[in-house]
Short mmCIF file of C-alpha atoms in Angstrom, two decimals:
data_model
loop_
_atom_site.label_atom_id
_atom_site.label_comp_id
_atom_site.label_asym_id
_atom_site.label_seq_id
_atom_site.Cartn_x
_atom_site.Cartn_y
_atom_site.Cartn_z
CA UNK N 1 60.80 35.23 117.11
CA UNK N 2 57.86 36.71 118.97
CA UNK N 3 54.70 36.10 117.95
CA UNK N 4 53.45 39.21 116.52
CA UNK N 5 56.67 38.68 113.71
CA UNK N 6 55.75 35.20 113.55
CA UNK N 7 51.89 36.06 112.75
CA UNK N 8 53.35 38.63 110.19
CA UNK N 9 55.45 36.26 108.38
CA UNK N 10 52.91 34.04 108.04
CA UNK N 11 50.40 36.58 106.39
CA UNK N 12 52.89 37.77 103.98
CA UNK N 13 53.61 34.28 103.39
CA UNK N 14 57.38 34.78 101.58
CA UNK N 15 60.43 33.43 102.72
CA UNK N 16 63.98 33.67 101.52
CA UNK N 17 65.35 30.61 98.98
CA UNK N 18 68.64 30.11 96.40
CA UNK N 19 66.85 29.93 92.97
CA UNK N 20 68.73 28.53 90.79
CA UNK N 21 68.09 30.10 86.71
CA UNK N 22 70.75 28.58 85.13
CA UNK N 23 74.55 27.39 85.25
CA UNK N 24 76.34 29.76 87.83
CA UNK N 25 73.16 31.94 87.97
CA UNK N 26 71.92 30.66 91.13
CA UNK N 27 70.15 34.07 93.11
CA UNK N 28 69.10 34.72 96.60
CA UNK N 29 65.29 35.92 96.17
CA UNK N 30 62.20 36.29 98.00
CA UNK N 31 59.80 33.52 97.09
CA UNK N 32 56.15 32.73 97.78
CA UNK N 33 56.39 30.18 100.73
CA UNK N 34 54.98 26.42 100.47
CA UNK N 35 51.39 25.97 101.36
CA UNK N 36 50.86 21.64 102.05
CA UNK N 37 48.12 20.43 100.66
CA UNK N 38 46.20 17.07 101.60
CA UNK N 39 48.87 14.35 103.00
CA UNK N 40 51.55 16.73 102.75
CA UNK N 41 53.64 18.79 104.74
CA UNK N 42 55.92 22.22 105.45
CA UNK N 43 59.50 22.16 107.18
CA UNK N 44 60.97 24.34 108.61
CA UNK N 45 64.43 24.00 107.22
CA UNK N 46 67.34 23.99 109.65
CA UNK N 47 70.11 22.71 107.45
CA UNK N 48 70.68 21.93 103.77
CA UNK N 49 74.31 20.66 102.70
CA UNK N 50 75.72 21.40 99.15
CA UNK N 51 76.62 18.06 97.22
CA UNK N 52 78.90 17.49 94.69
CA UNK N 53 76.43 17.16 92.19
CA UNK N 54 75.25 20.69 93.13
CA UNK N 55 78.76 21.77 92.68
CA UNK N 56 78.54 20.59 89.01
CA UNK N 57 75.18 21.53 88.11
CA UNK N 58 76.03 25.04 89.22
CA UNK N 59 78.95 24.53 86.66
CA UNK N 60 77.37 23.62 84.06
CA UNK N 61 78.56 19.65 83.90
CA UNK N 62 76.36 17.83 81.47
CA UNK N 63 74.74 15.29 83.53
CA UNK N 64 71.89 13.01 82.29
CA UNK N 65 69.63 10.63 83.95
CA UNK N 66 69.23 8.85 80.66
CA UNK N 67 68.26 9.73 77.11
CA UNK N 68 67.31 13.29 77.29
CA UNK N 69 66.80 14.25 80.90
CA UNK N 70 68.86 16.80 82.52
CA UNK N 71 69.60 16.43 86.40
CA UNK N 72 68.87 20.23 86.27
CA UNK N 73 65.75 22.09 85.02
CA UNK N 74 65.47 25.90 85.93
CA UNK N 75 63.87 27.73 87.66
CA UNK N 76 63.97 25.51 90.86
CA UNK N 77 64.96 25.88 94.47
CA UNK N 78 68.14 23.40 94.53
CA UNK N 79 69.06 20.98 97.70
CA UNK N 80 68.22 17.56 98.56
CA UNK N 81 70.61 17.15 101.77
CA UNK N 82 68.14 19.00 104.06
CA UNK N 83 66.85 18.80 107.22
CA UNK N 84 64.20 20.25 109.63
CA UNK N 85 60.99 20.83 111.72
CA UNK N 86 57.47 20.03 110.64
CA UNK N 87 56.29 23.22 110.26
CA UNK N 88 52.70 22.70 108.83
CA UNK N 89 50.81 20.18 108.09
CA UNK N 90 47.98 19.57 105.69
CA UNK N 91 44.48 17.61 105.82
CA UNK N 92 45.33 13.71 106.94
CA UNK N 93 48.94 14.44 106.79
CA UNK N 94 49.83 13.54 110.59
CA UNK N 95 48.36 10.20 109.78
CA UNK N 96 49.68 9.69 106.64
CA UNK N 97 53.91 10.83 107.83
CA UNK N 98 53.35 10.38 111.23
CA UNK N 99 54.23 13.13 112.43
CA UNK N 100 53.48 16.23 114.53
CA UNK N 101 54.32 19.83 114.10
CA UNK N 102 57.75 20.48 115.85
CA UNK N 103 59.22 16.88 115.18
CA UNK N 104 62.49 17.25 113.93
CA UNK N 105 62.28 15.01 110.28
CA UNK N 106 64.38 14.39 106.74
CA UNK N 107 62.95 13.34 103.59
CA UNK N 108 64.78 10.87 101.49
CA UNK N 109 65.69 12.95 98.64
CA UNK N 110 63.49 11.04 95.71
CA UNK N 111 60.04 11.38 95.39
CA UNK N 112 58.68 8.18 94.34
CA UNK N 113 55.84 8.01 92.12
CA UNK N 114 54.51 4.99 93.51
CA UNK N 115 52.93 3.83 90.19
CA UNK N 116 56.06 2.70 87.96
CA UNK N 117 56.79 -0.77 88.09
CA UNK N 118 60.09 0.09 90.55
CA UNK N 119 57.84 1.51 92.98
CA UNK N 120 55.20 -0.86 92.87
CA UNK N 121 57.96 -3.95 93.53
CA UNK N 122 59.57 -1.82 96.73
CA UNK N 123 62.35 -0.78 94.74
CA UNK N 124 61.32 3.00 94.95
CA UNK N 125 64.76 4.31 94.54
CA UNK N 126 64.99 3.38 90.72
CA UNK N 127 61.25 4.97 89.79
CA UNK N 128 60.86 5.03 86.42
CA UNK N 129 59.83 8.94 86.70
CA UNK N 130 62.86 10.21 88.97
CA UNK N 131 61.70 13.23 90.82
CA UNK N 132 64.39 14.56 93.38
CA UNK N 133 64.01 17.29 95.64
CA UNK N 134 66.10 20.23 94.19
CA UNK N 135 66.76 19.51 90.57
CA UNK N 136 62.79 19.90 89.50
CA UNK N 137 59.84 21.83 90.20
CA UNK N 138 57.83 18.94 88.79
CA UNK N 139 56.46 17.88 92.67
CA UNK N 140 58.30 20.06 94.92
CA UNK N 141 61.44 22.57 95.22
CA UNK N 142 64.48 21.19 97.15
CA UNK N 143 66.33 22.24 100.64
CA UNK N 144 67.71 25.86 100.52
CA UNK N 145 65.37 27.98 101.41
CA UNK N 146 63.17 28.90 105.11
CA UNK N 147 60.47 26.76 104.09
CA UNK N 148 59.68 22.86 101.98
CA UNK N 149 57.15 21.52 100.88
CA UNK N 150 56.94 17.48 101.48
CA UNK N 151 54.71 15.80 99.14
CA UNK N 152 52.47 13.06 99.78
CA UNK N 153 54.56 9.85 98.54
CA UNK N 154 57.59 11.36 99.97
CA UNK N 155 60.05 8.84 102.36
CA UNK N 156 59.91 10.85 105.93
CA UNK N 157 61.66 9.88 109.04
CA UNK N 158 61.84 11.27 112.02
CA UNK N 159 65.64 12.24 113.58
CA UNK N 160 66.47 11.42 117.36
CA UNK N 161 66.62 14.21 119.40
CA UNK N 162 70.30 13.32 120.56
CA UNK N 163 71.72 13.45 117.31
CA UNK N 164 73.36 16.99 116.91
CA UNK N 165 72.80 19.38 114.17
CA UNK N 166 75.55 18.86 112.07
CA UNK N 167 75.21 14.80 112.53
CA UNK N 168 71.53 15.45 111.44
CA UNK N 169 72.79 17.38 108.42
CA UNK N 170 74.41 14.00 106.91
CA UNK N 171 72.19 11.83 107.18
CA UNK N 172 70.98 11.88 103.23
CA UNK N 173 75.03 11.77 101.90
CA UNK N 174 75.71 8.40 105.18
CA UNK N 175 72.54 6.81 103.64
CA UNK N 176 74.30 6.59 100.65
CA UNK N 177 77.18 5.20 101.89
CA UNK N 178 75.46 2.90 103.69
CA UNK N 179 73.76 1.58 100.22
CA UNK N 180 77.16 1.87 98.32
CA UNK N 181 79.01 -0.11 101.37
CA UNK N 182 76.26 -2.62 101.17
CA UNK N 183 76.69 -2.74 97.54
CA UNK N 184 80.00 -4.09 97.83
CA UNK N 185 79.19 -7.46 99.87
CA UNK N 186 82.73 -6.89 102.05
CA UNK N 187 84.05 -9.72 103.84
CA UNK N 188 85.88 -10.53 106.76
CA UNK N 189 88.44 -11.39 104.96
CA UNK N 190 88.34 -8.50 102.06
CA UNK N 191 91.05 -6.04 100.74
CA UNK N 192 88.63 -3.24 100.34
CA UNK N 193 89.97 0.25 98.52
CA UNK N 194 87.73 3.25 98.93
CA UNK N 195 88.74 5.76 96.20
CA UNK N 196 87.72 9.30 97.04
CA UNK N 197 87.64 11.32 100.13
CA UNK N 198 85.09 13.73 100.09
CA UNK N 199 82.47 13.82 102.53
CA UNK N 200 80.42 11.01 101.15
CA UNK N 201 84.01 8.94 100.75
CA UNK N 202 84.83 9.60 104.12
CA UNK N 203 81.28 8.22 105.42
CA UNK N 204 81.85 5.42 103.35
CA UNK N 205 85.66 4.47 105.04
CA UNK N 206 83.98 4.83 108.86
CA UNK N 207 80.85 2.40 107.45
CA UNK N 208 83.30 -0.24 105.66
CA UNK N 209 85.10 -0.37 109.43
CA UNK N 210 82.33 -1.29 111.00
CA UNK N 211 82.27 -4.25 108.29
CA UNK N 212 85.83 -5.34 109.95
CA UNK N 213 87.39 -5.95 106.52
CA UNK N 214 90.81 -7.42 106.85
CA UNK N 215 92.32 -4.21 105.04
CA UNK N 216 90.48 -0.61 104.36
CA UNK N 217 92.97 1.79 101.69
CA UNK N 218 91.67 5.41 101.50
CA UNK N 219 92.95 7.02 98.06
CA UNK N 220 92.55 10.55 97.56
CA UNK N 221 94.89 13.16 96.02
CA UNK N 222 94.59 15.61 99.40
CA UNK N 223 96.53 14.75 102.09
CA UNK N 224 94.25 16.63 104.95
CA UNK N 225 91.28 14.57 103.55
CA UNK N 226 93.90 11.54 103.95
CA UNK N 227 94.79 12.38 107.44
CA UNK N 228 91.12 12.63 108.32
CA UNK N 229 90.65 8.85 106.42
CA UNK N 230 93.30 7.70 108.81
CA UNK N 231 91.40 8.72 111.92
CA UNK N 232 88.27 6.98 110.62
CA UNK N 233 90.23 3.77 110.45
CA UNK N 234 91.69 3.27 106.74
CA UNK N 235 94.81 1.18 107.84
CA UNK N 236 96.33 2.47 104.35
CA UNK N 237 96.00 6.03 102.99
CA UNK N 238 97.20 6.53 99.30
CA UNK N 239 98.28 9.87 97.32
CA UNK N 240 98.31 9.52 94.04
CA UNK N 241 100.27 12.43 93.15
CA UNK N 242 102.95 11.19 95.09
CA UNK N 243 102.78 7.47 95.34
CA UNK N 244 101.63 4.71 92.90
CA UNK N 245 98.94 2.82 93.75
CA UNK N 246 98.63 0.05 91.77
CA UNK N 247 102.33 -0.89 93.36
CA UNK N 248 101.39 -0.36 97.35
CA UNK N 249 97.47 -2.30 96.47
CA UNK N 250 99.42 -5.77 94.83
CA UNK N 251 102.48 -5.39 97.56
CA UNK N 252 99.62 -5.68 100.38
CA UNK N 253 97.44 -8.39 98.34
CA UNK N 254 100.15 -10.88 97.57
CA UNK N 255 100.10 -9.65 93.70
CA UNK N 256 96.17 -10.33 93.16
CA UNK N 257 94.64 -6.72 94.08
CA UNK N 258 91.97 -5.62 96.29
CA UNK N 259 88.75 -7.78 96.82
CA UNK N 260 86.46 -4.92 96.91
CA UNK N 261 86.97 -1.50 94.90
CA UNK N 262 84.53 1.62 95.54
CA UNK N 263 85.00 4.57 93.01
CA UNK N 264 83.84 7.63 94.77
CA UNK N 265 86.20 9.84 93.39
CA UNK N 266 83.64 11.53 90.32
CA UNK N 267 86.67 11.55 88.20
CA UNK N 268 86.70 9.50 84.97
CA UNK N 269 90.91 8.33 85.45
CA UNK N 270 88.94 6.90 89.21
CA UNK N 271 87.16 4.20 87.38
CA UNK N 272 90.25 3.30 85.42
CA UNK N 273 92.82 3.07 88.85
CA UNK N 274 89.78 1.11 90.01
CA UNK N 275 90.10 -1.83 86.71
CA UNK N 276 93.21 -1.90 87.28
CA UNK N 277 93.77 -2.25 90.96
CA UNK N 278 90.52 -4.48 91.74
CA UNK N 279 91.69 -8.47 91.65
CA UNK N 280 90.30 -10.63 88.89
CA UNK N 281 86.86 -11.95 89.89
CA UNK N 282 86.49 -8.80 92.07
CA UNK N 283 83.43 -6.25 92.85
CA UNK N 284 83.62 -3.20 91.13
CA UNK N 285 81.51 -0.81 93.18
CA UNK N 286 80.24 3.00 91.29
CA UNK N 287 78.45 5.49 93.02
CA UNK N 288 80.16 8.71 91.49
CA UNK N 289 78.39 11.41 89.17
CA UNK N 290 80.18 12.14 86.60
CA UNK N 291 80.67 15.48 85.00
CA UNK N 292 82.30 14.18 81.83
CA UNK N 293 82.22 10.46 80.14
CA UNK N 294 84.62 7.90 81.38
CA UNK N 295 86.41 6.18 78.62
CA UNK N 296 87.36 2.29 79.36
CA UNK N 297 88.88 -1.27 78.09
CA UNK N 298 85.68 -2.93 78.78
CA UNK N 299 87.90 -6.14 77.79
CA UNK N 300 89.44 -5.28 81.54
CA UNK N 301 86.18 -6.23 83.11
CA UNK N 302 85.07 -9.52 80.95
CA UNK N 303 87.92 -11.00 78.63
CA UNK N 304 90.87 -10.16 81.26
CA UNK N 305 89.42 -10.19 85.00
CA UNK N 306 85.43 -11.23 84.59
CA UNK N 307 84.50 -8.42 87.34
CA UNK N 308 81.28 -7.95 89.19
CA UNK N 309 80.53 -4.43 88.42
CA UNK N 310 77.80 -2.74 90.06
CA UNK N 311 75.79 0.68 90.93
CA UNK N 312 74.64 2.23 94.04
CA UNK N 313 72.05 5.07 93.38
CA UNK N 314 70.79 7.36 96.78
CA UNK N 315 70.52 5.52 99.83
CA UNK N 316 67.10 3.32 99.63
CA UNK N 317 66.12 1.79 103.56
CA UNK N 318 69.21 2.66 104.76
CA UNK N 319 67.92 6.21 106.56
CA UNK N 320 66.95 4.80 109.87
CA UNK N 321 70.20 3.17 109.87
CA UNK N 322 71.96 6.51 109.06
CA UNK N 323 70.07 7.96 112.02
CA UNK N 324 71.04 4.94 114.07
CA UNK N 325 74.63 4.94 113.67
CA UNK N 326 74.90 8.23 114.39
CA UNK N 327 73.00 8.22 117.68
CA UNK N 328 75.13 5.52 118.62
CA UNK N 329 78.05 7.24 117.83
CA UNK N 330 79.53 4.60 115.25
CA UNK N 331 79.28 7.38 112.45
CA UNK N 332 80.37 10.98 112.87
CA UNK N 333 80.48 14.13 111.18
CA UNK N 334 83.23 15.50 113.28
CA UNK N 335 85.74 17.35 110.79
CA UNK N 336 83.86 16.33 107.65
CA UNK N 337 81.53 19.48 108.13
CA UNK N 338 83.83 22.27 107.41
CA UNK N 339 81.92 25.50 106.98
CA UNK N 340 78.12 27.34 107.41
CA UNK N 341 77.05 29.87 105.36
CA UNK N 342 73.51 31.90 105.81
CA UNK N 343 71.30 31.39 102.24
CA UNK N 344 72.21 35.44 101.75
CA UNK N 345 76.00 34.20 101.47
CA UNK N 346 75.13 32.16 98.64
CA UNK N 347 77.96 33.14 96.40
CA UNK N 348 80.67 32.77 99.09
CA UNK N 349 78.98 28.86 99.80
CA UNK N 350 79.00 28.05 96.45
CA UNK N 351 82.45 29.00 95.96
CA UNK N 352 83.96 27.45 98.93
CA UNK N 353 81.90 24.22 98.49
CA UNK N 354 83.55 24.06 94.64
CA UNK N 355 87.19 23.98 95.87
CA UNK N 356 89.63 22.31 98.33
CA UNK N 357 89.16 24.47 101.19
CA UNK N 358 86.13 22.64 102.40
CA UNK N 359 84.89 19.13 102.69
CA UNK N 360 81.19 19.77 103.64
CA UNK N 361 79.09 23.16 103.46
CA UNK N 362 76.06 23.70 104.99
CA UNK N 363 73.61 26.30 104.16
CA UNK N 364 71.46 27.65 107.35
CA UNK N 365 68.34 28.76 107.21
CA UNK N 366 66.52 30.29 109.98
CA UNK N 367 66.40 28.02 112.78
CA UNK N 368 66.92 28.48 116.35
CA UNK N 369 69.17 24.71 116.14
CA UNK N 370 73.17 24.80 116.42
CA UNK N 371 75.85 22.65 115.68
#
C-alpha cells in the first residue's frame, strides 16, 4: 500500500469487519477501527479461521456457558482463531507483551480477568468471568475484521517466522488439542479412539502419534476426512455408517475396549459410542460443544464401568508448544485447511464452513502474507 493510502486509512480510521446482529444475520460493514489504549495493542489481522462453534452460533444452537450466559451476545465482531502483525501499540505496551510493531503474534482466545480466584491460582483458562475474543464486546471484538484490539491481560505470543501462513492460522484450534491430548494421560501401551475428524479431530490424531500409543482409531462418518486420519497415522479408521464400531474397538482390545476415548465429534449419539466403547476403568475425554443436550445412562460411567471422565476447555500453556510443533514440522495443516474467503465473501465462508465440503475456512483480511 503506498504511503499516502496508508496515511489516509489511518485518518479515516475505519476498516472492514463481519458483525455479527444475530443468528444467520452476520453483515460485512464498515466499522470504526481499534484505537489501544495503555498496555494494549492493534493487529493487523492476517488470518482468522471459522470454528465450529461459530458455525453454530451463526445457527442459532443454544449454547450456554452456565446458568444464563449465552456464548453469543450481539452486536460483536466474531473470531477467536486469528492471527497477525502488531500493528499499534499503546503507552507501556511493548514492555508489558513484548513486542514490537511488525512481529507476527496470536492471542490465546480468553481474556483472563486476572482477579477471579482461577486466575489468581494460574488456572486462567477457567476465569470465573469468561471473556473470549469474538462472542462479546465486553473487553474486545474478535478476529474477522482488518484490525484487533488486544487488551491488557490478554495471553500474546509471538509466531516463528518459518511457520507458514496457514500453519500460523491453527495454532488456537492445535492448542486445544494439545490440552485435550494431554487430558487423556495416553500410554505407551493405550488403545486410544479419537471420535471426530474435523479440523480440531484431525490435530488431535497427529498429537496422540507423537504420544506412540500402542493403537490410534479415527471415527468419523466421512470417508475423505478418514483418508486424511490415515495419513496422520490412525492405524484404524472407522465409518460408522458403514461399519460398527463397538465390534472392530473389542475385536482389537481382546473384548475390554479402548483405554483412552476422546469425543470430538459435537454430536450428542458421540458421547454415547464413547460409554460404550471406552473399557471399564477407562478415561473418558470431552472437548466438544454441543448444540443440543446429550442424554446418558450415567449408571454406564459409575455402577457399570467406574470411568474417569473429564473436560478439556481452550488450550491453556500449550501455545508455544502449538508454535513449536509446527516449526518442527511434527504438526501440519497440510489438507486440513481447505478454503480462503476475503471478509466481503462472508456469506459464501459461512456457508461452506457449515457443510461437508470443507474441513477448515479461513477468512483473509488484508495482509500482504500467503499460504
Amino acid at each position: 500500500m503506498a504511503l499516502n493510502e496508508e496515511n489516509a486509512r489511518r485518518s479515516n480510521r475505519t476498516m472492514t469487519a463481519i458483525v455479527c446482529h444475530g443468528p444467520e444475520d452476520y453483515r460485512v460493514e464498515q466499522v470504526e477501527r481499534p484505537v489501544p489504549g495503555e498496555c494494549e495493542m492493534v493487529l493487523r489481522i492476517a488470518f482468522c479461521g471459522i470454528c465450529a462453534s461459530d458455525c453454530k452460533c451463526w445457527s442459532g444452537a443454544k449454547m450456554f456457558w452456565g446458568g444464563d450466559k449465552p456464548y453469543v451476545k450481539p452486536p460483536v465482531i466474531p473470531g477467536h482463531e486469528f492471527y497477525g502483525h502488531v500493528d499499534e501499540l499503546g503507552p507501556g505496551a511493548a514492555e508489558h507483551f513484548g513486542v514490537s510493531v511488525g512481529d507476527r503474534v496470536i492471542a490465546e482466545q480468553i481474556v483472563p480477568c486476572d482477579q477471579c480466584r482461577f486466575c489468581r491460582s494460574g488456572k486462567y483458562w477457567m476465569c470465573e468471568v469468561h471473556n473470549i475474543f469474538g462472542f462479546q464486546r465486553v473487553v474486545a471484538d474478535g478476529g474477522m475484521a482488518e484490525y484487533m484490539r488486544i487488551p491488557r491481560t490478554a495471553r500474546v505470543h509471538k509466531i516463528d517466522e518459518g511457520i507458514s501462513a496457514d500453519d500460523a492460522a491453527i495454532i488456537e484450534p492445535l492448542s486445544c488439542a494439545i490440552h485435550t491430548i494431554n487430558r487423556g494421560e495416553i500410554q505407551l501401551d493405550d488403545v486410544v479412539v479419537i471420535a471426530g475428524a474435523g479440523p480440531i479431530g484431525l490435530m488431535m490424531v497427529q498429537v496422540a502419534k507423537l504420544k506412540t500409543p500402542k493403537l490410534l482409531i479415527a471415527i468419523d462418518m466421512v470417508d475423505e476426512r478418514l483418508k486424511l486420519a490415515k495419513s496422520f497415522g490412525a492405524d484404524v479408521v472407522i465409518n460408522p455408517r458403514e461399519q460398527d464400531a463397538l465390534s472392530i474397538v473389542r475385536s482389537l482390545t481382546d473384548g475390554y475396549g479402548c483405554d483412552v476415548y476422546v469425543e470430538a465429534t459435537g454430536s450428542p449419539s458421540g458421547v454415547e459410542q464413547g460409554l460404550n466403547l471406552v473399557r471399564k476403568l477407562g478415561r473418558f475425554v470431552e472437548f466438544s460443544v454441543f448444540g443440543a443436550p446429550a442424554t446418558i445412562d450415567w449408571s454406564i460411567i459409575g455402577d457399570r464401568k467406574e470411568l474417569d471422565i473429564r473436560g478439556a476447555h481452550l488450550g491453556p500453556y500449550c501455545y508455544p508448544i502449538a508454535i513449536n510443533l509446527l516449526s518442527r514440522g511434527l504438526v501440519t495443516s497440510r489438507g486440513i485447511v481447505t478454503h480462503r474467503y476475503p471478509l466481503n465473501e462472508w456469506d459464501r465462508a459461512i456457508a461452506v464452513a457449515n457443510s461437508l465440503d470443507s474441513i477448515k475456512v479461513l477468512m483473509e483480511a488484508k495482509s500482504p502474507e500467503k499460504g
